[in-house]
Amino acid sequence: YALYWLLQRWGWDELAAWQLTSRGATLLFALAALPLLWRFWRAPRAQHAADLRLWGAASRLTLLYLVVAVTDVSVDQRLVWPLVLVALGAAGLSVLAVDNPAAPRFIGHFDDGNGVYAIAVMNQKRHLFLEKPPGVTAEQTRQMANCAEANGCISLVGFNRRYIPLMKLCRDRVRDRGGVVTQAMSSFYKWHAAGPYYNGAIDILSCDAVHAVDTLRFAGGDVARVVGEVSNQGMSFGTRFNALVQYESGGAGVLMTNWRVGGRVHQFELHGEGISCYCNPNTKAEIYVDGAAEPEVITTQEAAGSEENRVYYGFEAENRAFIDAVKTGQQPETCLRDAVKTMELVDAIYHNPL
């Protein structure tokens, strides 16, 4: 305000003096604040609650200041304070959205694994949806599950195959015939010509083919015994992973994955008393019942009632499951504690060779 006062003493018009002062102050504020805001934007804010709060407060104050400055020099002066009140209201709402300790968080996939970031988030007592794999190892996943329970956090791991409507339909149809899946097959094939995943930070079975491992559990339930076969196929890291499992229900399951074949194919089989489902969740399922010569064919779009990939491939359903779990306080099907069993099965495939 000293500059504003001096400009008037030097003969400037009051409005012109105020405009120059406001614009100059805004420029100086931006030069000082923006580098600081950029620092917090680039920093790993999820690891520190204080950083999150400081970032939120700084960004809201910056927005509020700029709104006041711009309106003060560019609109009817009678509108300034109503606009300020609107900005303050928006800042208050953002406090509820950003600084609420229970506000859920979503974590994608990090090269060095999700564990350290997930635990940091849950230690803030925030509910968490995270991409697979949950942890790099079964032990890390177990500690993540312990952290979630200690902090009262809802967690969901993105094993989206379980949420594909066609997959759920096939399993329900088999169960309706006799209560259990007596035999299952889970396959996942790809052509991978590059090096080890993330320079060896994680293996293919734990990182990517884990979808097939988890779907094998989805099909037949928890596993009692397993024998595995792992091969490099000429590479310097594992690319072929096969397993035979016996379910606690008495049924049997087969895992077949290979990253050195012709291309991506992701298919499943679920068999029960007098029924067989051959399912490709990208396209369709063929269901044979009681020796029928021709199958019943159900497309993945028909099962989902939608032509959108986000719906028929389970992405919408897994997000809805997470939201509902947060609202009800009940853990979803693919919570971290359940994910421990999938990662333990990965370990068992390695540790129980043919």
Short mmCIF file of N, CA and C in Angstrom, two decimals, residues 46-168:
data_model
loop_
_atom_site.label_atom_id
_atom_site.label_comp_id
_atom_site.label_asym_id
_atom_site.label_seq_id
_atom_site.Cartn_x
_atom_site.Cartn_y
_atom_site.Cartn_z
N ALA A 46 2.65 -37.76 -1.15
CA ALA A 46 1.87 -38.80 -0.48
C ALA A 46 2.59 -39.38 0.72
N GLN A 47 3.89 -39.15 0.84
CA GLN A 47 4.63 -39.75 1.94
C GLN A 47 4.50 -38.95 3.22
N HIS A 48 4.03 -37.71 3.16
CA HIS A 48 4.02 -36.88 4.35
C HIS A 48 2.71 -36.10 4.42
N ALA A 49 1.96 -36.33 5.50
CA ALA A 49 0.70 -35.63 5.67
C ALA A 49 0.90 -34.13 5.75
N ALA A 50 2.01 -33.70 6.40
CA ALA A 50 2.28 -32.26 6.52
C ALA A 50 2.47 -31.62 5.15
N ASP A 51 3.17 -32.33 4.25
CA ASP A 51 3.36 -31.80 2.91
C ASP A 51 2.03 -31.66 2.18
N LEU A 52 1.16 -32.65 2.36
CA LEU A 52 -0.16 -32.59 1.73
C LEU A 52 -0.93 -31.38 2.21
N ARG A 53 -0.92 -31.15 3.53
CA ARG A 53 -1.66 -30.02 4.08
C ARG A 53 -1.06 -28.69 3.62
N LEU A 54 0.28 -28.62 3.60
CA LEU A 54 0.93 -27.39 3.17
C LEU A 54 0.66 -27.11 1.70
N TRP A 55 0.73 -28.16 0.88
CA TRP A 55 0.43 -28.01 -0.54
C TRP A 55 -1.00 -27.53 -0.74
N GLY A 56 -1.94 -28.14 -0.04
CA GLY A 56 -3.34 -27.74 -0.18
C GLY A 56 -3.57 -26.31 0.26
N ALA A 57 -2.99 -25.94 1.39
CA ALA A 57 -3.18 -24.58 1.89
C ALA A 57 -2.54 -23.56 0.96
N ALA A 58 -1.31 -23.86 0.50
CA ALA A 58 -0.61 -22.91 -0.37
C ALA A 58 -1.36 -22.72 -1.68
N SER A 59 -1.85 -23.80 -2.26
CA SER A 59 -2.55 -23.68 -3.55
C SER A 59 -3.85 -22.92 -3.39
N ARG A 60 -4.56 -23.14 -2.29
CA ARG A 60 -5.82 -22.44 -2.08
C ARG A 60 -5.59 -20.94 -1.82
N LEU A 61 -4.57 -20.63 -1.03
CA LEU A 61 -4.27 -19.22 -0.77
C LEU A 61 -3.84 -18.50 -2.04
N THR A 62 -3.05 -19.20 -2.85
CA THR A 62 -2.63 -18.60 -4.13
C THR A 62 -3.84 -18.32 -5.00
N LEU A 63 -4.73 -19.30 -5.10
CA LEU A 63 -5.94 -19.12 -5.90
C LEU A 63 -6.76 -17.95 -5.37
N LEU A 64 -6.93 -17.91 -4.06
CA LEU A 64 -7.73 -16.84 -3.47
C LEU A 64 -7.11 -15.47 -3.74
N TYR A 65 -5.77 -15.37 -3.56
CA TYR A 65 -5.10 -14.10 -3.78
C TYR A 65 -5.27 -13.63 -5.23
N LEU A 66 -5.07 -14.57 -6.16
CA LEU A 66 -5.17 -14.19 -7.58
C LEU A 66 -6.59 -13.80 -7.94
N VAL A 67 -7.59 -14.49 -7.36
CA VAL A 67 -8.98 -14.13 -7.64
C VAL A 67 -9.25 -12.71 -7.15
N VAL A 68 -8.79 -12.42 -5.92
CA VAL A 68 -9.01 -11.08 -5.37
C VAL A 68 -8.30 -10.03 -6.22
N ALA A 69 -7.03 -10.29 -6.56
CA ALA A 69 -6.25 -9.31 -7.32
C ALA A 69 -6.86 -9.03 -8.68
N VAL A 70 -7.21 -10.11 -9.40
CA VAL A 70 -7.74 -9.95 -10.75
C VAL A 70 -9.08 -9.24 -10.72
N THR A 71 -9.96 -9.66 -9.81
CA THR A 71 -11.28 -9.02 -9.75
C THR A 71 -11.16 -7.58 -9.30
N ASP A 72 -10.17 -7.31 -8.45
CA ASP A 72 -10.02 -5.96 -7.92
C ASP A 72 -9.65 -4.95 -8.99
N VAL A 73 -9.04 -5.40 -10.06
CA VAL A 73 -8.60 -4.46 -11.09
C VAL A 73 -9.39 -4.58 -12.39
N SER A 74 -10.29 -5.56 -12.47
CA SER A 74 -10.90 -5.79 -13.77
C SER A 74 -12.42 -5.78 -13.77
N VAL A 75 -13.06 -5.71 -12.60
CA VAL A 75 -14.52 -5.73 -12.59
C VAL A 75 -15.03 -4.59 -11.73
N ASP A 76 -16.31 -4.43 -11.77
CA ASP A 76 -16.98 -3.44 -10.94
C ASP A 76 -16.60 -3.68 -9.48
N GLN A 77 -16.14 -2.65 -8.78
CA GLN A 77 -15.68 -2.80 -7.41
C GLN A 77 -16.75 -3.36 -6.48
N ARG A 78 -18.02 -3.16 -6.84
CA ARG A 78 -19.09 -3.69 -6.00
C ARG A 78 -19.16 -5.20 -6.01
N LEU A 79 -18.51 -5.83 -7.02
CA LEU A 79 -18.54 -7.29 -7.12
C LEU A 79 -17.36 -7.95 -6.42
N VAL A 80 -16.40 -7.17 -5.95
CA VAL A 80 -15.17 -7.75 -5.41
C VAL A 80 -15.46 -8.65 -4.22
N TRP A 81 -16.14 -8.10 -3.20
CA TRP A 81 -16.31 -8.89 -1.98
C TRP A 81 -17.25 -10.08 -2.16
N PRO A 82 -18.32 -9.99 -2.96
CA PRO A 82 -19.07 -11.23 -3.25
C PRO A 82 -18.20 -12.30 -3.88
N LEU A 83 -17.29 -11.88 -4.79
CA LEU A 83 -16.39 -12.85 -5.41
C LEU A 83 -15.41 -13.43 -4.39
N VAL A 84 -14.96 -12.58 -3.47
CA VAL A 84 -14.07 -13.07 -2.41
C VAL A 84 -14.78 -14.12 -1.57
N LEU A 85 -16.05 -13.87 -1.24
CA LEU A 85 -16.80 -14.85 -0.45
C LEU A 85 -16.97 -16.17 -1.20
N VAL A 86 -17.20 -16.08 -2.50
CA VAL A 86 -17.30 -17.30 -3.32
C VAL A 86 -15.98 -18.07 -3.28
N ALA A 87 -14.86 -17.35 -3.41
CA ALA A 87 -13.55 -17.99 -3.37
C ALA A 87 -13.30 -18.65 -2.03
N LEU A 88 -13.68 -17.94 -0.94
CA LEU A 88 -13.51 -18.52 0.40
C LEU A 88 -14.36 -19.78 0.56
N GLY A 89 -15.58 -19.74 0.01
CA GLY A 89 -16.42 -20.94 0.07
C GLY A 89 -15.81 -22.10 -0.67
N ALA A 90 -15.25 -21.82 -1.85
CA ALA A 90 -14.59 -22.88 -2.62
C ALA A 90 -13.38 -23.42 -1.87
N ALA A 91 -12.64 -22.53 -1.21
CA ALA A 91 -11.49 -22.97 -0.43
C ALA A 91 -11.93 -23.86 0.72
N GLY A 92 -13.06 -23.50 1.35
CA GLY A 92 -13.56 -24.34 2.44
C GLY A 92 -13.96 -25.72 1.97
N LEU A 93 -14.63 -25.78 0.82
CA LEU A 93 -15.01 -27.09 0.27
C LEU A 93 -13.78 -27.90 -0.07
N SER A 94 -12.74 -27.24 -0.58
CA SER A 94 -11.53 -27.98 -0.93
C SER A 94 -10.84 -28.51 0.31
N VAL A 95 -10.99 -27.81 1.44
CA VAL A 95 -10.45 -28.34 2.69
C VAL A 95 -11.11 -29.67 3.02
N LEU A 96 -12.43 -29.71 2.87
CA LEU A 96 -13.15 -30.96 3.15
C LEU A 96 -12.71 -32.06 2.20
N ALA A 97 -12.47 -31.72 0.93
CA ALA A 97 -12.13 -32.74 -0.07
C ALA A 97 -10.68 -33.19 0.04
N VAL A 98 -9.75 -32.24 0.32
CA VAL A 98 -8.33 -32.57 0.29
C VAL A 98 -7.79 -32.97 1.63
N ASP A 99 -8.21 -32.29 2.70
CA ASP A 99 -7.60 -32.50 3.99
C ASP A 99 -8.38 -33.45 4.89
N ASN A 100 -9.50 -34.00 4.41
CA ASN A 100 -10.24 -34.97 5.19
C ASN A 100 -9.41 -36.22 5.39
N PRO A 101 -9.08 -36.60 6.62
CA PRO A 101 -8.22 -37.76 6.83
C PRO A 101 -8.78 -39.06 6.26
N ALA A 102 -10.11 -39.11 6.05
CA ALA A 102 -10.70 -40.34 5.53
C ALA A 102 -10.84 -40.35 4.02
N ALA A 103 -10.42 -39.26 3.36
CA ALA A 103 -10.57 -39.20 1.91
C ALA A 103 -9.77 -40.32 1.25
N PRO A 104 -10.41 -41.16 0.40
CA PRO A 104 -9.70 -42.29 -0.21
C PRO A 104 -8.61 -41.83 -1.16
N ARG A 105 -7.67 -42.73 -1.42
CA ARG A 105 -6.59 -42.47 -2.35
C ARG A 105 -6.49 -43.62 -3.36
N PHE A 106 -6.01 -43.29 -4.56
CA PHE A 106 -5.79 -44.28 -5.61
C PHE A 106 -4.30 -44.29 -5.94
N ILE A 107 -3.70 -45.49 -6.01
CA ILE A 107 -2.29 -45.64 -6.34
C ILE A 107 -2.17 -46.51 -7.58
N GLY A 108 -1.45 -45.99 -8.59
CA GLY A 108 -1.17 -46.77 -9.78
C GLY A 108 0.01 -47.70 -9.54
N HIS A 109 0.76 -48.02 -10.57
CA HIS A 109 1.88 -48.94 -10.41
C HIS A 109 3.20 -48.17 -10.48
N PHE A 110 4.02 -48.32 -9.45
CA PHE A 110 5.34 -47.70 -9.40
C PHE A 110 6.41 -48.73 -9.74
N ASP A 111 7.48 -48.26 -10.39
CA ASP A 111 8.55 -49.17 -10.79
C ASP A 111 9.13 -49.93 -9.61
N ASP A 112 9.21 -49.28 -8.46
CA ASP A 112 9.80 -49.91 -7.28
C ASP A 112 8.75 -50.52 -6.37
N GLY A 113 7.55 -50.74 -6.90
CA GLY A 113 6.50 -51.37 -6.12
C GLY A 113 5.60 -50.36 -5.43
N ASN A 114 4.43 -50.85 -5.00
CA ASN A 114 3.44 -49.98 -4.38
C ASN A 114 3.56 -49.90 -2.87
N GLY A 115 4.34 -50.80 -2.28
CA GLY A 115 4.31 -50.98 -0.84
C GLY A 115 4.59 -49.73 -0.03
N VAL A 116 5.71 -49.05 -0.28
CA VAL A 116 6.09 -47.91 0.54
C VAL A 116 5.08 -46.78 0.43
N TYR A 117 4.51 -46.60 -0.76
CA TYR A 117 3.54 -45.53 -0.97
C TYR A 117 2.20 -45.89 -0.32
N ALA A 118 1.80 -47.16 -0.45
CA ALA A 118 0.54 -47.59 0.14
C ALA A 118 0.57 -47.48 1.66
N ILE A 119 1.66 -47.91 2.26
CA ILE A 119 1.77 -47.84 3.72
C ILE A 119 1.78 -46.40 4.20
N ALA A 120 2.44 -45.52 3.45
CA ALA A 120 2.44 -44.10 3.81
C ALA A 120 1.04 -43.52 3.78
N VAL A 121 0.27 -43.89 2.77
CA VAL A 121 -1.11 -43.41 2.66
C VAL A 121 -1.97 -43.96 3.79
N MET A 122 -1.86 -45.25 4.05
CA MET A 122 -2.71 -45.86 5.08
C MET A 122 -2.32 -45.40 6.48
N ASN A 123 -1.07 -45.03 6.68
CA ASN A 123 -0.68 -44.47 7.98
C ASN A 123 -1.31 -43.11 8.22
N GLN A 124 -1.84 -42.50 7.16
CA GLN A 124 -2.64 -41.27 7.30
C GLN A 124 -4.12 -41.61 7.53
N LYS A 125 -4.39 -42.92 7.68
CA LYS A 125 -5.75 -43.42 7.89
C LYS A 125 -6.67 -43.11 6.72
N ARG A 126 -6.13 -43.23 5.53
CA ARG A 126 -6.91 -43.03 4.30
C ARG A 126 -7.19 -44.38 3.65
N HIS A 127 -8.42 -44.57 3.18
CA HIS A 127 -8.78 -45.77 2.45
C HIS A 127 -8.02 -45.79 1.12
N LEU A 128 -7.80 -47.00 0.58
CA LEU A 128 -6.86 -47.10 -0.53
C LEU A 128 -7.31 -48.11 -1.59
N PHE A 129 -7.32 -47.66 -2.83
CA PHE A 129 -7.46 -48.51 -4.01
C PHE A 129 -6.10 -48.50 -4.70
N LEU A 130 -5.50 -49.68 -4.90
CA LEU A 130 -4.19 -49.72 -5.53
C LEU A 130 -4.14 -50.75 -6.63
N GLU A 131 -3.34 -50.46 -7.65
CA GLU A 131 -3.18 -51.36 -8.78
C GLU A 131 -2.41 -52.60 -8.34
N LYS A 132 -2.60 -53.69 -9.08
CA LYS A 132 -1.80 -54.88 -8.82
C LYS A 132 -0.40 -54.66 -9.37
N PRO A 133 0.62 -55.37 -8.89
CA PRO A 133 0.55 -56.22 -7.69
C PRO A 133 0.53 -55.36 -6.44
N PRO A 134 -0.07 -55.84 -5.36
CA PRO A 134 -0.14 -55.01 -4.16
C PRO A 134 1.23 -54.72 -3.58
N GLY A 135 2.04 -55.76 -3.43
CA GLY A 135 3.42 -55.63 -2.98
C GLY A 135 4.32 -56.43 -3.90
N VAL A 136 5.61 -56.22 -3.78
CA VAL A 136 6.55 -56.97 -4.61
C VAL A 136 6.62 -58.43 -4.16
N THR A 137 6.43 -58.67 -2.86
CA THR A 137 6.49 -60.02 -2.30
C THR A 137 5.25 -60.28 -1.47
N ALA A 138 5.06 -61.55 -1.10
CA ALA A 138 3.96 -61.90 -0.21
C ALA A 138 4.14 -61.25 1.16
N GLU A 139 5.37 -61.20 1.64
CA GLU A 139 5.62 -60.60 2.95
C GLU A 139 5.31 -59.11 2.96
N GLN A 140 5.71 -58.41 1.91
CA GLN A 140 5.39 -56.99 1.85
C GLN A 140 3.88 -56.78 1.80
N THR A 141 3.19 -57.61 1.03
CA THR A 141 1.73 -57.52 0.95
C THR A 141 1.10 -57.81 2.31
N ARG A 142 1.66 -58.77 3.04
CA ARG A 142 1.15 -59.09 4.38
C ARG A 142 1.29 -57.89 5.32
N GLN A 143 2.42 -57.21 5.25
CA GLN A 143 2.62 -56.03 6.09
C GLN A 143 1.70 -54.88 5.67
N MET A 144 1.41 -54.79 4.39
CA MET A 144 0.45 -53.80 3.92
C MET A 144 -0.94 -54.10 4.47
N ALA A 145 -1.32 -55.38 4.48
CA ALA A 145 -2.62 -55.76 5.03
C ALA A 145 -2.67 -55.48 6.53
N ASN A 146 -1.57 -55.76 7.23
CA ASN A 146 -1.51 -55.45 8.66
C ASN A 146 -1.68 -53.96 8.91
N CYS A 147 -1.04 -53.16 8.07
CA CYS A 147 -1.12 -51.70 8.19
C CYS A 147 -2.56 -51.23 7.97
N ALA A 148 -3.21 -51.79 6.95
CA ALA A 148 -4.60 -51.41 6.67
C ALA A 148 -5.50 -51.70 7.86
N GLU A 149 -5.33 -52.88 8.45
CA GLU A 149 -6.18 -53.26 9.58
C GLU A 149 -5.87 -52.43 10.82
N ALA A 150 -4.58 -52.14 11.04
CA ALA A 150 -4.20 -51.35 12.22
C ALA A 150 -4.76 -49.93 12.14
N ASN A 151 -4.91 -49.41 10.93
CA ASN A 151 -5.38 -48.04 10.75
C ASN A 151 -6.86 -47.96 10.39
N GLY A 152 -7.54 -49.10 10.35
CA GLY A 152 -8.96 -49.09 10.02
C GLY A 152 -9.26 -48.69 8.59
N CYS A 153 -8.35 -49.05 7.67
CA CYS A 153 -8.49 -48.63 6.27
C CYS A 153 -9.19 -49.69 5.43
N ILE A 154 -10.09 -49.25 4.57
CA ILE A 154 -10.63 -50.10 3.50
C ILE A 154 -9.58 -50.15 2.39
N SER A 155 -9.33 -51.34 1.85
CA SER A 155 -8.36 -51.47 0.76
C SER A 155 -8.94 -52.34 -0.34
N LEU A 156 -8.57 -52.02 -1.57
CA LEU A 156 -8.96 -52.85 -2.71
C LEU A 156 -7.79 -52.91 -3.68
N VAL A 157 -7.41 -54.14 -4.06
CA VAL A 157 -6.36 -54.37 -5.05
C VAL A 157 -7.02 -54.61 -6.40
N GLY A 158 -6.47 -53.99 -7.45
CA GLY A 158 -7.12 -54.01 -8.76
C GLY A 158 -6.98 -55.31 -9.53
N PHE A 159 -7.41 -56.42 -8.94
CA PHE A 159 -7.51 -57.69 -9.67
C PHE A 159 -8.85 -57.69 -10.41
N ASN A 160 -8.89 -56.95 -11.51
CA ASN A 160 -10.17 -56.65 -12.13
C ASN A 160 -10.83 -57.85 -12.79
N ARG A 161 -10.08 -58.93 -13.08
CA ARG A 161 -10.72 -60.09 -13.73
C ARG A 161 -11.86 -60.63 -12.89
N ARG A 162 -11.74 -60.53 -11.58
CA ARG A 162 -12.81 -61.02 -10.70
C ARG A 162 -14.11 -60.23 -10.89
N TYR A 163 -13.97 -59.00 -11.38
CA TYR A 163 -15.13 -58.13 -11.49
C TYR A 163 -15.72 -58.11 -12.90
N ILE A 164 -15.15 -58.90 -13.81
CA ILE A 164 -15.68 -58.97 -15.16
C ILE A 164 -17.02 -59.70 -15.12
N PRO A 165 -18.10 -59.08 -15.58
CA PRO A 165 -19.42 -59.72 -15.49
C PRO A 165 -19.47 -61.12 -16.12
N LEU A 166 -18.80 -61.32 -17.25
CA LEU A 166 -18.82 -62.63 -17.90
C LEU A 166 -18.14 -63.69 -17.04
N MET A 167 -17.04 -63.34 -16.39
CA MET A 167 -16.35 -64.28 -15.51
C MET A 167 -17.24 -64.66 -14.32
N LYS A 168 -17.89 -63.68 -13.73
CA LYS A 168 -18.77 -63.96 -12.59
C LYS A 168 -19.95 -64.82 -13.02
#
